[in-house]
Coordinates of C-alpha atoms in Angstrom, one line a residue:
M1 CA 0.0 0.0 0.0
L2 CA 1.0 3.6 -0.5
C3 CA 2.6 5.2 2.6
L4 CA 1.0 8.7 2.8
E5 CA 1.5 10.7 6.0
R6 CA 2.5 14.2 6.9
N7 CA 5.4 15.3 9.0
E8 CA 5.5 18.1 11.5
G9 CA 6.0 20.6 8.7
N10 CA 2.9 19.3 7.0
E11 CA 5.0 17.8 4.2
L12 CA 3.8 14.6 2.6
I13 CA 5.8 11.5 3.6
M14 CA 5.7 8.6 1.1
N15 CA 7.4 5.5 -0.3
I16 CA 9.8 6.3 -3.1
H17 CA 11.5 3.8 -5.4
I18 CA 14.6 4.6 -7.3
I19 CA 15.8 2.6 -10.3
N20 CA 19.4 3.0 -11.3
G21 CA 19.6 2.1 -14.9
Y22 CA 23.4 2.2 -15.3
Q23 CA 24.9 -0.6 -17.4
K24 CA 28.6 -1.1 -18.0
P25 CA 29.3 -0.7 -21.7
N26 CA 30.6 -3.8 -23.5
M27 CA 33.8 -2.2 -24.6
Q28 CA 37.4 -1.6 -23.5
I29 CA 37.9 1.9 -22.1
D30 CA 41.2 3.7 -22.2
K31 CA 42.1 5.3 -18.8
H32 CA 41.7 8.8 -20.2
Q33 CA 38.1 8.0 -21.3
S34 CA 36.8 6.4 -18.1
G35 CA 35.1 9.1 -16.2
Q36 CA 32.5 8.8 -13.5
S37 CA 29.7 8.4 -15.9
M38 CA 31.3 5.5 -18.0
T39 CA 32.2 3.6 -14.8
G40 CA 28.8 4.1 -13.2
L41 CA 30.2 6.1 -10.4
L42 CA 28.3 9.3 -11.3
S43 CA 24.9 7.5 -11.4
L44 CA 25.8 5.7 -8.2
N45 CA 26.7 9.0 -6.4
M46 CA 23.5 10.7 -7.8
V47 CA 21.4 7.8 -6.4
K48 CA 23.2 8.0 -3.1
S49 CA 22.7 11.7 -2.9
M50 CA 19.0 11.5 -3.7
T51 CA 18.5 8.6 -1.2
E52 CA 20.2 10.6 1.6
T53 CA 18.2 13.7 0.8
L54 CA 14.8 11.9 0.7
E55 CA 15.5 9.8 3.8
N56 CA 16.5 12.9 5.8
L57 CA 13.0 14.2 4.9
G58 CA 11.5 11.1 6.4
H59 CA 10.6 9.3 3.2
D60 CA 10.9 5.5 2.9
V61 CA 13.3 4.9 0.0
S62 CA 14.1 1.6 -1.9
V63 CA 16.7 1.3 -4.7
T64 CA 17.1 -1.2 -7.4
Y65 CA 20.5 -1.3 -9.2
L66 CA 19.9 -3.0 -12.5
S67 CA 23.5 -3.7 -13.0
E68 CA 23.1 -6.2 -10.1
G69 CA 19.9 -7.7 -11.6
M70 CA 16.4 -7.5 -10.3
N71 CA 13.4 -9.7 -9.3
I72 CA 10.2 -9.0 -11.2
S73 CA 7.9 -9.9 -8.3
D74 CA 9.9 -7.6 -6.0
E75 CA 9.8 -4.8 -8.4
L76 CA 6.0 -5.0 -8.8
T77 CA 5.7 -4.8 -5.1
K78 CA 8.0 -1.8 -4.8
I79 CA 6.2 0.0 -7.6
N80 CA 2.8 -0.8 -6.1
N81 CA 3.9 0.6 -2.8
A82 CA 5.5 3.7 -4.2
K83 CA 4.0 7.1 -4.7
L84 CA 7.0 8.3 -6.6
L85 CA 9.4 6.5 -8.9
I86 CA 12.8 8.0 -9.9
F87 CA 14.6 6.7 -12.9
Q88 CA 18.4 7.5 -12.9
T89 CA 20.1 6.6 -16.2
P90 CA 23.0 7.5 -18.4
V91 CA 22.2 8.1 -22.0
Y92 CA 23.5 5.5 -24.4
W93 CA 23.0 6.2 -28.1
M94 CA 20.2 8.7 -27.5
S95 CA 18.3 6.2 -25.3
T96 CA 18.5 4.3 -22.1
P97 CA 20.9 1.4 -21.6
S98 CA 19.4 -1.9 -22.7
N99 CA 18.9 -3.2 -19.1
L100 CA 16.4 -0.3 -18.4
K101 CA 14.5 -1.1 -21.6
K102 CA 14.5 -4.7 -20.5
Y103 CA 13.2 -3.6 -17.1
F104 CA 10.0 -2.2 -18.8
D105 CA 9.8 -5.2 -21.0
D106 CA 9.8 -7.6 -18.1
V107 CA 8.2 -5.7 -15.3
Y108 CA 5.5 -3.7 -17.0
I109 CA 4.3 -6.6 -19.1
N110 CA 3.7 -8.4 -15.7
A111 CA 2.0 -5.3 -14.2
K112 CA -1.2 -6.0 -16.1
G113 CA -4.0 -6.1 -13.5
L114 CA -1.8 -4.0 -11.2
L115 CA -1.0 -0.9 -13.1
Y116 CA -3.2 -1.3 -16.2
K117 CA -6.0 -3.6 -17.4
D118 CA -5.7 -3.4 -21.2
D119 CA -4.9 -0.9 -23.9
G120 CA -7.9 1.2 -23.1
R121 CA -10.1 0.4 -26.1
T122 CA -12.4 -1.9 -24.2
N123 CA -16.0 -0.6 -24.4
G124 CA -15.1 2.1 -26.8
G125 CA -12.3 3.8 -24.7
K126 CA -9.3 5.5 -26.2
Y127 CA -6.0 3.7 -26.9
G128 CA -3.6 4.2 -24.0
S129 CA -6.3 4.9 -21.4
G130 CA -6.3 1.4 -19.8
Y131 CA -4.3 2.3 -16.7
L132 CA -5.9 1.4 -13.3
S133 CA -4.7 4.4 -11.3
H134 CA -3.4 7.9 -12.0
S135 CA -2.0 8.5 -8.5
K136 CA 1.7 7.7 -9.0
Y137 CA 4.4 10.2 -10.1
Y138 CA 7.8 9.7 -11.7
I139 CA 11.0 11.7 -12.3
L140 CA 13.5 11.0 -15.1
S141 CA 17.1 11.9 -14.3
T142 CA 19.7 11.5 -17.0
T143 CA 23.4 12.1 -17.6
W144 CA 24.6 13.1 -21.1
N145 CA 27.9 13.4 -22.8
A146 CA 26.2 16.0 -25.1
P147 CA 26.5 19.6 -24.1
E148 CA 23.4 21.6 -23.5
K149 CA 24.1 23.7 -26.6
A150 CA 23.7 20.6 -28.7
F151 CA 19.9 21.0 -28.2
E152 CA 19.8 24.4 -29.7
R153 CA 18.2 25.0 -33.1
G154 CA 20.7 24.2 -35.9
A155 CA 22.8 22.1 -33.5
F156 CA 22.8 18.3 -33.4
F157 CA 19.3 17.9 -31.8
D158 CA 18.0 20.9 -33.8
G159 CA 15.8 22.4 -31.1
K160 CA 14.5 19.2 -29.6
S161 CA 14.7 18.9 -25.8
A162 CA 16.2 16.0 -23.8
D163 CA 12.6 15.0 -23.0
D164 CA 11.7 15.0 -26.7
V165 CA 14.6 12.5 -27.3
F166 CA 13.1 10.3 -24.5
L167 CA 9.5 10.4 -25.8
N168 CA 9.3 6.6 -25.9
F169 CA 10.3 6.5 -22.2
H170 CA 7.6 9.0 -21.2
L171 CA 5.0 7.3 -23.2
A172 CA 5.7 4.0 -21.4
Q173 CA 5.1 5.7 -18.1
K174 CA 1.9 7.3 -19.4
W175 CA 0.7 3.9 -20.5
V176 CA 0.8 2.7 -16.9
G177 CA -0.9 5.9 -15.6
M178 CA 2.1 7.6 -14.0
Y179 CA 2.2 11.4 -13.9
P180 CA 5.5 13.1 -15.0
L181 CA 7.3 15.5 -12.7
K182 CA 10.0 17.7 -14.3
S183 CA 13.0 15.8 -15.5
F184 CA 16.5 16.4 -14.3
H185 CA 19.1 16.4 -17.2
L186 CA 22.8 16.7 -16.6
Y187 CA 24.9 17.6 -19.7
D188 CA 28.5 17.4 -20.7
V189 CA 29.5 15.0 -17.9
F190 CA 32.9 14.1 -19.4
D191 CA 34.0 17.7 -19.5
S192 CA 37.1 18.4 -17.4
H193 CA 35.4 21.3 -15.7
F194 CA 32.4 19.3 -14.6
N195 CA 31.4 20.5 -11.2
Y196 CA 30.2 17.7 -9.0
S197 CA 29.3 19.8 -6.0
K198 CA 27.1 22.1 -8.1
M199 CA 25.4 19.1 -9.7
E200 CA 24.6 17.6 -6.2
K201 CA 23.2 21.0 -5.1
D202 CA 21.1 21.4 -8.3
L203 CA 19.9 17.8 -8.1
N204 CA 18.7 18.1 -4.5
S205 CA 17.1 21.5 -5.1
H206 CA 15.3 19.9 -8.1
L207 CA 14.0 17.0 -5.9
L208 CA 12.7 19.3 -3.2
T209 CA 10.8 21.5 -5.8
Q210 CA 9.3 18.4 -7.5
L211 CA 8.2 16.8 -4.2
S212 CA 6.1 19.9 -3.5
E213 CA 4.1 19.2 -6.7
I214 CA 2.9 15.8 -5.4
K215 CA -0.6 15.7 -4.2
K216 CA -2.1 13.1 -1.9

């Protein structure tokens, strides 16, 4: 069941499940190329920072590290109990690592009857409206090699946003009835001037802002 209480500051306390989608690339990496993101250290540290921030606020946080494997039944229970899901993932070839795609393939297909009943067209409904609840939220948090300027008009992504690139990801969450909170995108993570302390501050500030958007 969802854990929904309020603390002394009248803030909503809830179960939160974090999925770390990092997957080690199947390649040999030269020492000068192996930064935090490629080794998984950046994603790990971001998850640890989010977990600490959320637990300090009184939330009950569970974490799945897909690089260590996962149990479908356990994931269904964690998702069912959670009010908020956070997906932390590096960006591989303009998408998620294959293990996060497999997570949806394996877990969401088994969530029929829990998160959704069908494709929504039963009894004349609209396609994609078959979810059973619209009370869960999610945050997408990504790390990119691409600089933020690459998303400008005329640059590589030609005006498309990071969320535009992740349209398939967002549609998968919409299918199971989850409501999107604002994504957190971290750019140019291999740059030698990457500021970890600023990232951590920005990430935690983003979390606090988005938590205030969640309604009981």
